[in-house]
Coordinates of C-alpha atoms in Angstrom, one line a residue:
X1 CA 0.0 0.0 0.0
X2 CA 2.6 2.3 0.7
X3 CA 4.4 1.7 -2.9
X4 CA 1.3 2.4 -4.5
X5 CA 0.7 5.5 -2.4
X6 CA 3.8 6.8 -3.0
X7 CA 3.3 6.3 -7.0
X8 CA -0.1 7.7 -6.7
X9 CA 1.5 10.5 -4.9
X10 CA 4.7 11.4 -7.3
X11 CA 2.3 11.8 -10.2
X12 CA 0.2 14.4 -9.6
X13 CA 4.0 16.5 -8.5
X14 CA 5.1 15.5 -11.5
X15 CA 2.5 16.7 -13.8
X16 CA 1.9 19.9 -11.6
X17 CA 5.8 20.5 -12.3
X18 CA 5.2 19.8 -16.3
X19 CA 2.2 22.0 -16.2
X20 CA 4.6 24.8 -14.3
X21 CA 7.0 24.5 -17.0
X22 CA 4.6 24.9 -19.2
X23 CA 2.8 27.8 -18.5
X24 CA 6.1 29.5 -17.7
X25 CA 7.2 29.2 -21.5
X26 CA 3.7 29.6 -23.2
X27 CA 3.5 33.1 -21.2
X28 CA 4.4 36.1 -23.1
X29 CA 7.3 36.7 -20.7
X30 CA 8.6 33.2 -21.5
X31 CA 8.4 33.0 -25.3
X32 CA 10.2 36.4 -24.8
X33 CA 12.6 34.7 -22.9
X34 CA 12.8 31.7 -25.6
X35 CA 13.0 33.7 -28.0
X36 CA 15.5 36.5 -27.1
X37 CA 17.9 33.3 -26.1
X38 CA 17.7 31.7 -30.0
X39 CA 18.5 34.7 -31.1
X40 CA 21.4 35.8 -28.8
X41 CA 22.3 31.6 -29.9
X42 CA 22.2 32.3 -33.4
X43 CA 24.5 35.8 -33.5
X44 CA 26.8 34.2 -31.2
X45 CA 27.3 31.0 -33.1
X46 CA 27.4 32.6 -36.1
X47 CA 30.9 34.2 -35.1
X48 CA 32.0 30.6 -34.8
X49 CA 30.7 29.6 -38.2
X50 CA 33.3 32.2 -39.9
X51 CA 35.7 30.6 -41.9
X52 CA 38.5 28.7 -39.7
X53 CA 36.9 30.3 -36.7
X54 CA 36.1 27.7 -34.5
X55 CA 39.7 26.0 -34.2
X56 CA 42.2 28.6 -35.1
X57 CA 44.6 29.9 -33.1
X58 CA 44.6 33.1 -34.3
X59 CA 41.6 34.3 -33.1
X60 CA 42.1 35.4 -29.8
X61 CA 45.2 35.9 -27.1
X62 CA 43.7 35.6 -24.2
X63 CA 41.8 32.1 -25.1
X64 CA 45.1 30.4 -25.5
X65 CA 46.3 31.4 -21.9
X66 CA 43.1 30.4 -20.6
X67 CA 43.1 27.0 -21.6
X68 CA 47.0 26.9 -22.2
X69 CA 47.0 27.2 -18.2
X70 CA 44.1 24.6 -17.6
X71 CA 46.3 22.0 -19.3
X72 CA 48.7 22.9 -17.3
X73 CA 46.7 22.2 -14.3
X74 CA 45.9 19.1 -15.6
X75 CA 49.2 18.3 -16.1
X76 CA 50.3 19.3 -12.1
X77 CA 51.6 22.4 -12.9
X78 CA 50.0 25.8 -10.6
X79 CA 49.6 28.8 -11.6
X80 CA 52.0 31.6 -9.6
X81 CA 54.3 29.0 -9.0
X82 CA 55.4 27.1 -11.4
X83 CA 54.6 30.1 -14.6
X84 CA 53.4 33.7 -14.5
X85 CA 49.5 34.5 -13.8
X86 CA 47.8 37.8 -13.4
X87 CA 44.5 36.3 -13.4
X88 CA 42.2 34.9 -10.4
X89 CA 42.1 31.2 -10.7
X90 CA 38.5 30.9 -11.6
X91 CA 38.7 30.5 -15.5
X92 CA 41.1 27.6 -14.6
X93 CA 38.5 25.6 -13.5
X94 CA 35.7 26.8 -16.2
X95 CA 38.1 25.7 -18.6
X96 CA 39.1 22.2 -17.4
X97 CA 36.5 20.2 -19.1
X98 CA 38.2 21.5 -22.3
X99 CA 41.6 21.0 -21.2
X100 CA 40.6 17.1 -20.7
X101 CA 39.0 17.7 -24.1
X102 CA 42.2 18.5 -25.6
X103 CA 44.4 16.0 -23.4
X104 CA 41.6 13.0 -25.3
X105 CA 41.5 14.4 -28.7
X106 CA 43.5 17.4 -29.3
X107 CA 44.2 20.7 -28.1
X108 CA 42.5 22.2 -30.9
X109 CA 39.2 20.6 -30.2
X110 CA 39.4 21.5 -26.6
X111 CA 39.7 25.1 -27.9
X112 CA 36.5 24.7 -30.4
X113 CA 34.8 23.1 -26.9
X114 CA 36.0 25.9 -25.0
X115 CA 34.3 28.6 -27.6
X116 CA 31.1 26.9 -28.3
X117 CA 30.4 26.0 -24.3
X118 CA 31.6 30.3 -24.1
X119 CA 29.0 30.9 -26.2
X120 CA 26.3 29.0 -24.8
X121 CA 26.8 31.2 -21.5
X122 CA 26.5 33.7 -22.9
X123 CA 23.3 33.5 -24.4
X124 CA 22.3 31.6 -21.1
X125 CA 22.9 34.9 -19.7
X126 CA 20.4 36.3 -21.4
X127 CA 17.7 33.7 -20.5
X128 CA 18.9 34.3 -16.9
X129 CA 18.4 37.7 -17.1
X130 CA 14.7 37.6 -18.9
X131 CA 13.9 35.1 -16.2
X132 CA 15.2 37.7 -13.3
X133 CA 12.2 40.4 -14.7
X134 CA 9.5 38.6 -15.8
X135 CA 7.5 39.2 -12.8
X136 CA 7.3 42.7 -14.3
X137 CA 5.9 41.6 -17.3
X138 CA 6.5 40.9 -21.1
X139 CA 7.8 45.2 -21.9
X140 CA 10.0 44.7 -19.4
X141 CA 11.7 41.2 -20.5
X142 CA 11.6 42.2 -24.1
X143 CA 13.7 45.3 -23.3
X144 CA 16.1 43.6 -21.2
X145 CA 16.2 40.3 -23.1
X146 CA 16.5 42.0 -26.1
X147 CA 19.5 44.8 -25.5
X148 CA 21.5 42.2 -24.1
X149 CA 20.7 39.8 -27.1
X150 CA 22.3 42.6 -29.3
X151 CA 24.9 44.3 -26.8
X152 CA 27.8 44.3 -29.7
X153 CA 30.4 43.9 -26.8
X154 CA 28.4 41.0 -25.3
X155 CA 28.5 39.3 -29.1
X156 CA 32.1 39.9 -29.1
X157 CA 33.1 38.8 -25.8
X158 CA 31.1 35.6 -26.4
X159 CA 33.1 34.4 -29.4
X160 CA 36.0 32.7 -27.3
X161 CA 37.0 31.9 -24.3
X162 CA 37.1 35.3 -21.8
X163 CA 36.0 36.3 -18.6
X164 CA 33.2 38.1 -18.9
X165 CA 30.6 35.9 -20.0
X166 CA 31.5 33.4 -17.1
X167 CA 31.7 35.8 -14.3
X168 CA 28.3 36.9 -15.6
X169 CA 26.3 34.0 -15.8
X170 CA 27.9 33.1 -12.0
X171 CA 26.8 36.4 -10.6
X172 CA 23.7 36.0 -12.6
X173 CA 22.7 33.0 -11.5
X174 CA 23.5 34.2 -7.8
X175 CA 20.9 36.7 -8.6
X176 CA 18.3 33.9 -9.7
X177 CA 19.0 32.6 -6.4
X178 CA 19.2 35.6 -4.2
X179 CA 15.6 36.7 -5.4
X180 CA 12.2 35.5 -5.9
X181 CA 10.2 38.3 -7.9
X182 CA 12.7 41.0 -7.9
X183 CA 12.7 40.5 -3.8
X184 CA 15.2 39.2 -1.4
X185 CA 15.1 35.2 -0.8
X186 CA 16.3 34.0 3.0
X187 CA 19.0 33.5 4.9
X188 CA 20.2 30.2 3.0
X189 CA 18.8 31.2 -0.7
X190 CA 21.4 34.1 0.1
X191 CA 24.3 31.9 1.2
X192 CA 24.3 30.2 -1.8
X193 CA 24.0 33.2 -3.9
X194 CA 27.0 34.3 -2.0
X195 CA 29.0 31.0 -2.8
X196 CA 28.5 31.4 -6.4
X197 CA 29.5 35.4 -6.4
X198 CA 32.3 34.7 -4.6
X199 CA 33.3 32.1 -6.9
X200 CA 32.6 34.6 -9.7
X201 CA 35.3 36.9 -8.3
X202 CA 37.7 34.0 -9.0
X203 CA 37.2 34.3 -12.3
X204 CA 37.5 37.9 -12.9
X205 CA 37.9 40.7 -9.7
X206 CA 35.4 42.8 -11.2
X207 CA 32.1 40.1 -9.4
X208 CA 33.6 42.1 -6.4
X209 CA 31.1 45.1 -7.7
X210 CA 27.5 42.9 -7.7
X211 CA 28.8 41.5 -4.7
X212 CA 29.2 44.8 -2.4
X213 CA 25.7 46.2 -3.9
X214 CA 23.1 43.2 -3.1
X215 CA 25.4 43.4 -0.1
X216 CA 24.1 47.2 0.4
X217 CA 20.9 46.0 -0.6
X218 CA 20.3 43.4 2.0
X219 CA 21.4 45.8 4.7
X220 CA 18.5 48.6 3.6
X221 CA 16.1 46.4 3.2
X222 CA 13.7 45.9 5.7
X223 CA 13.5 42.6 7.6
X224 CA 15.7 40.1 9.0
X225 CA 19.1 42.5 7.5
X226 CA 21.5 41.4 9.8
X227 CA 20.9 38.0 9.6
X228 CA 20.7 37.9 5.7
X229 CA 23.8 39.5 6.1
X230 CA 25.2 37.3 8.2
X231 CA 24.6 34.4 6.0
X232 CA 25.6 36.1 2.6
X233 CA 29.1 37.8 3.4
X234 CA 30.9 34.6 5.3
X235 CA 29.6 32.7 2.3
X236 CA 31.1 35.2 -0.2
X237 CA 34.1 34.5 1.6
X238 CA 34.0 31.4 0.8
X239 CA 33.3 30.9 -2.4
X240 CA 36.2 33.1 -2.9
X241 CA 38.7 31.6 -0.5
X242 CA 38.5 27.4 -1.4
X243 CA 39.4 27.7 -5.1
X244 CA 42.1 30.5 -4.6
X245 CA 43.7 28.5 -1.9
X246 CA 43.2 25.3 -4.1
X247 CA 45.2 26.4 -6.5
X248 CA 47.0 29.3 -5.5
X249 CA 47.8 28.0 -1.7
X250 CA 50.8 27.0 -2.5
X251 CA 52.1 30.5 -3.6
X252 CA 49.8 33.3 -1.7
X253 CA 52.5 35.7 -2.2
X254 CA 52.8 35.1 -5.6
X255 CA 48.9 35.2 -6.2
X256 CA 48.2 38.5 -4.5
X257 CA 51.9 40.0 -6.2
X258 CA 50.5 38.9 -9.6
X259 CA 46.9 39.6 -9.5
X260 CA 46.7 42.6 -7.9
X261 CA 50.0 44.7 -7.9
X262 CA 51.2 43.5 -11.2
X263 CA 47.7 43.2 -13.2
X264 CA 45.3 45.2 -11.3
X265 CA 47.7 48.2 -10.7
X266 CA 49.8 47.7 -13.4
X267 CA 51.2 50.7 -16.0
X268 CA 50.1 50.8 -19.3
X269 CA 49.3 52.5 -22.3
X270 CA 45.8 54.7 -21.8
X271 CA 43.1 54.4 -24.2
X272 CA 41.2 57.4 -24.8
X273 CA 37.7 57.8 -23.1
X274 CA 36.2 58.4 -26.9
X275 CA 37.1 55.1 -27.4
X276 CA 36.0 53.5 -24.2
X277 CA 32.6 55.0 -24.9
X278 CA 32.5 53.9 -28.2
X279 CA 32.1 50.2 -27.0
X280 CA 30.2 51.1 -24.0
X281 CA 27.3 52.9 -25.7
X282 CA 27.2 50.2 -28.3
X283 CA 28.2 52.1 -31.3
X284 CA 31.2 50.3 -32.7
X285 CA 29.4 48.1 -35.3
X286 CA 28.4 51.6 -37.1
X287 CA 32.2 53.0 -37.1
X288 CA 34.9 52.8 -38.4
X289 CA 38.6 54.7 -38.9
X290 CA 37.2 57.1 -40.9
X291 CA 33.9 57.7 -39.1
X292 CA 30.4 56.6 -39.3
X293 CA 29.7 53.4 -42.1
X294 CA 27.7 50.7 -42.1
X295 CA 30.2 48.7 -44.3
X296 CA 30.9 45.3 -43.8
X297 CA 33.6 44.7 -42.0
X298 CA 33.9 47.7 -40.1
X299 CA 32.9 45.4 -37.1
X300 CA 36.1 43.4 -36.9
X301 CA 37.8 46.9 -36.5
X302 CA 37.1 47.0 -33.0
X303 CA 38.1 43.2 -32.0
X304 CA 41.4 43.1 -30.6
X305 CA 41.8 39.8 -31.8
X306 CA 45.5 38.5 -31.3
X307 CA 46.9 41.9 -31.2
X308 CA 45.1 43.0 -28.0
X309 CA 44.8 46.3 -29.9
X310 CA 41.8 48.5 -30.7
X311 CA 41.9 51.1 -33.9
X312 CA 40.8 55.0 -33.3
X313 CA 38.0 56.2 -35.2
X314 CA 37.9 60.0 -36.6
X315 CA 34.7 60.7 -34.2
X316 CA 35.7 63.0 -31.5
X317 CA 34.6 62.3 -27.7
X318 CA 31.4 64.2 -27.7
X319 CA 29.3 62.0 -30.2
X320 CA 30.0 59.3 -27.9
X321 CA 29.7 61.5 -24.8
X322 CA 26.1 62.7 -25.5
X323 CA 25.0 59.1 -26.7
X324 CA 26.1 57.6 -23.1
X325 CA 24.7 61.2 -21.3
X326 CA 21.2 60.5 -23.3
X327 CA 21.3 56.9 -22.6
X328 CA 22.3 57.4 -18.8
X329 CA 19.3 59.8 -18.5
X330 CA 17.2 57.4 -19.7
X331 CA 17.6 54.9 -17.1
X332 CA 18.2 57.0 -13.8
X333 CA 15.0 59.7 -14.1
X334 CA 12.6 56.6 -14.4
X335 CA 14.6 55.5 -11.5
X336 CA 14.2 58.6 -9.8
X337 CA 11.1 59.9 -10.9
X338 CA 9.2 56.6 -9.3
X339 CA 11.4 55.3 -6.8
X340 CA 9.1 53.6 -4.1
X341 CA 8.3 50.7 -7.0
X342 CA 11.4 49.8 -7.5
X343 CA 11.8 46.0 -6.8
X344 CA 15.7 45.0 -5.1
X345 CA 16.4 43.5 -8.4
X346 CA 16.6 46.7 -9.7
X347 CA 18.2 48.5 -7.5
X348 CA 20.8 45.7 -7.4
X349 CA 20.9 46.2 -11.4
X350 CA 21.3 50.1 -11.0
X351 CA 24.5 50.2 -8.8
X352 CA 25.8 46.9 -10.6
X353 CA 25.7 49.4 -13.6
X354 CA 26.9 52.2 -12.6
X355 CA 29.9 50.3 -10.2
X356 CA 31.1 48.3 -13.5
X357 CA 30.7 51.4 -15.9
X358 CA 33.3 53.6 -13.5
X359 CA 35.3 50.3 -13.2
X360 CA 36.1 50.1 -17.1
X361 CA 36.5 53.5 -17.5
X362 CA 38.8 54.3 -15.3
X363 CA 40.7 51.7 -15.0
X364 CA 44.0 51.6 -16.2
X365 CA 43.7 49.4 -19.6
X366 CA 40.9 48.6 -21.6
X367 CA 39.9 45.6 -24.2
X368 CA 36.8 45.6 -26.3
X369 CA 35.0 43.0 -23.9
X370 CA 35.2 44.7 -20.9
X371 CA 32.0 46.5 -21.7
X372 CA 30.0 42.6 -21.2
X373 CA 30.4 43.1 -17.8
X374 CA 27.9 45.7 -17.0
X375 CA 26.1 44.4 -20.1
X376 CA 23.1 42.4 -18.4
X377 CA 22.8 44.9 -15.4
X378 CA 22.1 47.8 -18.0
X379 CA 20.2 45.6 -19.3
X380 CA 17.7 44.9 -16.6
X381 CA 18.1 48.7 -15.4
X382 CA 16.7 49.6 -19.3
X383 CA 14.0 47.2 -18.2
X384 CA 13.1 48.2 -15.3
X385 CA 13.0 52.0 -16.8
X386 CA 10.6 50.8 -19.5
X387 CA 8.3 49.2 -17.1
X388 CA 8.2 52.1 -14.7
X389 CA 7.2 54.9 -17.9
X390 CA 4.9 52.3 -19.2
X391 CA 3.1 51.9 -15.8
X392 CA 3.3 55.4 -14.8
X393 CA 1.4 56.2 -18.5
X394 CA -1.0 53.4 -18.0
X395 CA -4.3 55.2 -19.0
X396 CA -2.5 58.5 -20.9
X397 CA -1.7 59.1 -24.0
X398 CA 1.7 57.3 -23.5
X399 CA -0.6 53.7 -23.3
X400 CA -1.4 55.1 -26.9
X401 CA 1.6 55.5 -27.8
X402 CA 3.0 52.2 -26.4
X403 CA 2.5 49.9 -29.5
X404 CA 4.0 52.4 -31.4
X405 CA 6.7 52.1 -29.1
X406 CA 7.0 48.3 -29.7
X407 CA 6.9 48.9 -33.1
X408 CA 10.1 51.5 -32.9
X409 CA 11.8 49.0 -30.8
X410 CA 11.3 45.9 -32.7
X411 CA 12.8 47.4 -36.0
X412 CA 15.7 48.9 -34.0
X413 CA 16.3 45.5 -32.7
X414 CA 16.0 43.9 -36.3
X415 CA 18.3 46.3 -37.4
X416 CA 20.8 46.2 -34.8
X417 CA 20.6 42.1 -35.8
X418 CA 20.7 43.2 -39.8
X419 CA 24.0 45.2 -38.8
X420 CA 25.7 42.5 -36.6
X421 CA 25.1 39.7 -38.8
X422 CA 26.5 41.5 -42.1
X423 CA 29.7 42.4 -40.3
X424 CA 30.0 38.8 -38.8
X425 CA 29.5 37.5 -42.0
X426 CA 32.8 40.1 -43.3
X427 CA 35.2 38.0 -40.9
X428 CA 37.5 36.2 -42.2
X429 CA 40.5 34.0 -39.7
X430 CA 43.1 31.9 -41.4
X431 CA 43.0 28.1 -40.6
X432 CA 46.0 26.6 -38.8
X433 CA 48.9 26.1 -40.5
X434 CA 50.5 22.8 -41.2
X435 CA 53.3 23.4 -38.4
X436 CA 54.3 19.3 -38.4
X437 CA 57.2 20.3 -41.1
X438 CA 58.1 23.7 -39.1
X439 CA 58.5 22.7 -35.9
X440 CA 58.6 19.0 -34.5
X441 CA 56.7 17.5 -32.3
X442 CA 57.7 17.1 -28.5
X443 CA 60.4 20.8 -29.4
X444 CA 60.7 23.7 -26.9
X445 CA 58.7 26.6 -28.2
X446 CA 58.3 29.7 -26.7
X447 CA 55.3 32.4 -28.2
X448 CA 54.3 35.5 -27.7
X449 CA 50.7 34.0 -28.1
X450 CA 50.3 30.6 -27.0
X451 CA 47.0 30.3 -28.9
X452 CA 48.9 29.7 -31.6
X453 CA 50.8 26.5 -29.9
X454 CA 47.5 25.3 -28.6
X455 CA 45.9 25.2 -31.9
X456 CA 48.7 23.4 -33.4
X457 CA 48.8 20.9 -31.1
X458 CA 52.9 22.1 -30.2
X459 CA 51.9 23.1 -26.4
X460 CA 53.5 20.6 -25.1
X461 CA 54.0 19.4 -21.3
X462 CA 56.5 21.4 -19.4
X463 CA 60.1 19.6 -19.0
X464 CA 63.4 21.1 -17.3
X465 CA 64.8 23.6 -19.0
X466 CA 62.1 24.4 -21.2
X467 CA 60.7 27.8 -20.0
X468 CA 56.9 27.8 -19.2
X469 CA 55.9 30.8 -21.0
X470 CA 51.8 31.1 -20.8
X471 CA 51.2 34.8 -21.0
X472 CA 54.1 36.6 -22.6
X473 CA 52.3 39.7 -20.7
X474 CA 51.8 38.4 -17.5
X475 CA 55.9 37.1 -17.8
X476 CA 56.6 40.8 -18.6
X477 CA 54.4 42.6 -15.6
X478 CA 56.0 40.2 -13.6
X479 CA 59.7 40.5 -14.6
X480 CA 58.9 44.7 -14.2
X481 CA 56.9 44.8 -11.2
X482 CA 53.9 45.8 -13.0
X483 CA 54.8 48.1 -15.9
X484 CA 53.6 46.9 -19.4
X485 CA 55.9 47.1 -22.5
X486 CA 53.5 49.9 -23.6
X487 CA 54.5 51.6 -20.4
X488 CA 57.8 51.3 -20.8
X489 CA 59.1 48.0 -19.1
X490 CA 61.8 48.0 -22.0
X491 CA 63.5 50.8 -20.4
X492 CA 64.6 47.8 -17.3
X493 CA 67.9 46.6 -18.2
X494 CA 66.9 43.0 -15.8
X495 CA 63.6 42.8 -17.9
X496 CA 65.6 42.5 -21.2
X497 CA 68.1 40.1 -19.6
X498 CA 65.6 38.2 -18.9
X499 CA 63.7 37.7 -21.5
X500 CA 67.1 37.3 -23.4
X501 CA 67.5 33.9 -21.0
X502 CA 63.9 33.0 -21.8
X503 CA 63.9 32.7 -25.6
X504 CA 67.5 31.4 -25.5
X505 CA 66.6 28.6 -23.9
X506 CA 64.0 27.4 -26.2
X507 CA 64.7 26.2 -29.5
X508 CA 62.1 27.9 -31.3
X509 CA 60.4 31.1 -30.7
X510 CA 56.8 31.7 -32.2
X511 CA 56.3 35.2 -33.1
X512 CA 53.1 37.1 -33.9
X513 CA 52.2 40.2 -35.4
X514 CA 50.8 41.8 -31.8
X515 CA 54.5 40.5 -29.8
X516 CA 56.0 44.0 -29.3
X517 CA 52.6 44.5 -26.8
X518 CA 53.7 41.5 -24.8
X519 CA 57.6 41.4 -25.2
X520 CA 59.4 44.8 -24.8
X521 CA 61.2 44.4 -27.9
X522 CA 64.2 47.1 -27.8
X523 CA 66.7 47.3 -30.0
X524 CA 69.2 45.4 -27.6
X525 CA 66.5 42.6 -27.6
X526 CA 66.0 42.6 -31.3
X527 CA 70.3 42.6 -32.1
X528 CA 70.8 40.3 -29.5
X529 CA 67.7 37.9 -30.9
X530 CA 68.8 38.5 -34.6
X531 CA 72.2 36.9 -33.5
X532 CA 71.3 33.4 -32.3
X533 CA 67.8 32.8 -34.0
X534 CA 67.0 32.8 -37.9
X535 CA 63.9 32.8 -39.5
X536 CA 62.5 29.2 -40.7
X537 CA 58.5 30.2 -42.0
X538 CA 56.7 33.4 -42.1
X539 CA 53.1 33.0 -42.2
X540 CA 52.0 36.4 -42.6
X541 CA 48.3 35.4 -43.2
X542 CA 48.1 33.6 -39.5
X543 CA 48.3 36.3 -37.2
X544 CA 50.9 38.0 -39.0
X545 CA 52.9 35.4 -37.0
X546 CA 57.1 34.1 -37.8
X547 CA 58.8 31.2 -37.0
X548 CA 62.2 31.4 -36.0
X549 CA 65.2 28.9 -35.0
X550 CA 68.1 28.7 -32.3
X551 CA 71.1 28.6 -34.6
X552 CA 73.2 25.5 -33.7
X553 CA 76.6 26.6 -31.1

């Protein structure tokens, strides 16, 4: 009787689950949801249909570090001991299921794994973040949903394997957890949020920002705010704490001297606040050096790509200026105007965006994905601004106006798709080359870019003598304390020595065309590099890139 009970019992949870699911997806919130998510899918994956995309090396720098550093792992080496790492350990882990990937098949298949699973979270993070504001309705999701479907520098951070998109579908899903209907969970729904954004600033420092705000939320909200409190910040902690000390416990010194004074203080070249707005506001796919075009290819302009550069256009600092002033305004006087309905959520999204806006524009470098971070915050803080005009005109001539509205917004959004997908469409990346002649298999090779050894399958295991050169920057911040070859580590005599003992102990050296960013290539490096090395292939259509050989003693 008790089997049968039980059976009789489990069905009716079963189908009331089914039924759940259902009506959450056949609401008009959840087909915005669906729908917003295929579409954020389909512009991400279409990056990765370009050409060679999917397995070149030449895509990306920071990719190859990534996952050049999660083999590693896998291969017992740590990061701040054993080779220089100016990153949080975080993106290790992400990146391990790609690293056994590669260690089963090959290292250029746990690359293509790494992309596609990148940009799966990041359209994931758009389903999160439709799912965060659909208690306010389908305006609201289809604004938020649908500006971070588009964001260009979401759509370009999603294309490889970077930071971003994985710190934000942790601190996002911490959110999902953290709050039921735009309101604070309990105490233990916060613990866990705090785990998982804690474990987000492991991946990149920035998950420090959402952190401190739902912090500041908790404690002025009403309720149990101490207690709340006193379950979310030891769990933050945490989540923080374990994986560091897991892989970085061996060398604490060398984590916080790498990641923070070397990396997040370090001395670099300073873009220009035109250009930082340019990405922020969204504007890139519609410039390019010469101004405003709509050109394919213009796109690609602004993806650093293996040269971690960024081109200048000719528009001067106040077009993008007054586009970020106009688009500011319209999310803090909403904000203002009808404060008492806003929900936590979105006053969580609010500071989130305005914490991560100051943070990538002042700090002291600046790459064309750093804009994805405050990318789903301004997001739901657009949202949330539509809602609150739409409900504050309910029964004006503003509800009169609103399907007009949709309409405005619906072919801005097809048109911001048109532009994306035309410029995606103009990328081009070179396949790998076939470096089995070049460079045998099993040989010390040291690169600028270790994407490039990744992909073809020459990243080898780590052996004495070799030198363990990940991230050519991250070996030069360290070597100079922190100062960048842009900001003049060349001018250390002990820098250049040392990279002289670094590339003289390997037997070939793997050049690219972006090295003098990573390598402060002076003209005492370059004579003293000319005289024991000579060239053996130049393959100028693969990252500009040039193989070169120790000459025999």
């Amino acid at each position: 009787m008790t089997g049968v009970a039980t059976r009789g019992n489990d069905l009716p949870v079963s189908r009331g689950h089914r039924q759940r699911l259902s009506a959450y997806w056949r609401s008009p919130a959840g087909l915005v949801i669906a729908g917003a998510t295929l579409l954020a899918l389909g512009l991400r994956v279409a990056i990765l249909t370009q050409s060679s995309f999917l397995t070149s090396g030449s895509v990306e720098y920071d990719d190859g570090v990534y996952l050049g550093a999660a083999i590693r792992l896998l291969q017992g080496s740590l990061p701040y001991k054993d080779y220089a790492f100016i990153q949080p350990p975080g993106i290790l882990l992400v990146s391990l299921p790609a690293a056994v990937i590669a260690k089963l098949s090959s290292a250029a298949a746990g690359l293509a794994a790494a992309r596609v699973a990148t940009a799966c979270a990041s359209a994931a993070c758009v389903a999160l973040a439709g799912n965060l504001v659909r208690s306010r309705g389908a305006l609201v999701t289809t604004v938020t949903c649908g500006l971070l479907a588009v964001y260009p520098a979401d759509v370009l951070a999603s294309r490889t394997l970077l930071l971003e998109p994985w710190m934000n579908v942790c601190c996002l899903l911490a959110a999902t957890i953290a709050l039921r209907a735009g309101c604070l969970a309990g105490p233990r729904r916060l613990a866990a949020a705090g785990l998982l954004l804690g474990f987000a600033g492991t991946v990149k420092f920035w998950a420090v920002v959402p952190a401190a705000i739902l912090l500041f939320v908790i404690l002025a909200a009403g309720g149990p705010r101490w207690t709340r409190a006193a379950w979310y910040a030891p769990a933050v902690a945490a989540g923080f704490i374990v994986p560091v000390l897991a892989l970085g416990g061996t060398s604490v010194a060398g984590f916080l001297r790498d990641t923070l004074q070397y990396q997040a203080s370090r001395v670099g070249q300073s873009t220009p606040m035109a250009l930082r707005l340019d990405h922020l506001t969204g504007i890139t796919p519609l410039l390019d050096r010469a101004g405003f075009s709509l050109s394919p290819g213009s796109y690609t302009l602004f993806q650093a790509a293996g040269t971690a550069s960024m081109e200048p256009t000719r528009i001067p600092l106040a077009v993008p200026l007054a586009v970020a002033l106009i688009m500011a305004a319209a999310l803090v006087i909403p904000y203002v105007a009808w404060r008492r309905d806003r929900t936590h959520l979105e006053w969580l999204a609010l500071g989130t965006a305005i914490g991560a806006c100051a943070a990538i524009l002042s700090y002291s470098a600046f790459f064309y994905h750093y804009p994805a971070f405050p990318a789903p915050w301004l997001a739901i803080a657009a949202g949330a601004a539509a809602g609150a005009v739409a409900r504050a005109g309910a029964g004006t001539w503003l509800a009169r106006g609103r399907r007009l509205a949709l309409a405005v917004g619906g072919i801005a959004l097809a048109a911001a798709v048109a532009v994306e997908l035309a410029q995606v469409n103009a990328e081009f990346v070179r396949g790998n080359p076939p470096i089995a002649a070049i460079i045998p298999a099993g040989a010390c090779v040291v690169s600028d870019q270790v994407a490039v050894t990744v992909a073809a399958d020459r990243f080898t295991a780590a052996r004495p003598g070799c030198p363990d050169v990940i991230d050519a920057l991250a070996q030069t911040l360290v070597l100079s304390h922190g100062v960048s070859p842009a900001g003049g580590a060349g001018n250390h005599l002990a820098v250049i020595t040392a990279w002289e003992s670094i590339l003289g102990r390997a037997r070939y050296v793997w050049l690219t065309g972006g090295y003098k960013n990573r390598i402060p290539w002076t003209p005492a490096l370059s004579a003293w590099f000319t005289a024991h090395f000579h060239l053996v292939a130049a393959l100028h259509g693969y990252a500009d890139s040039h193989v070169y050989e120790r000459d025999a003693t």
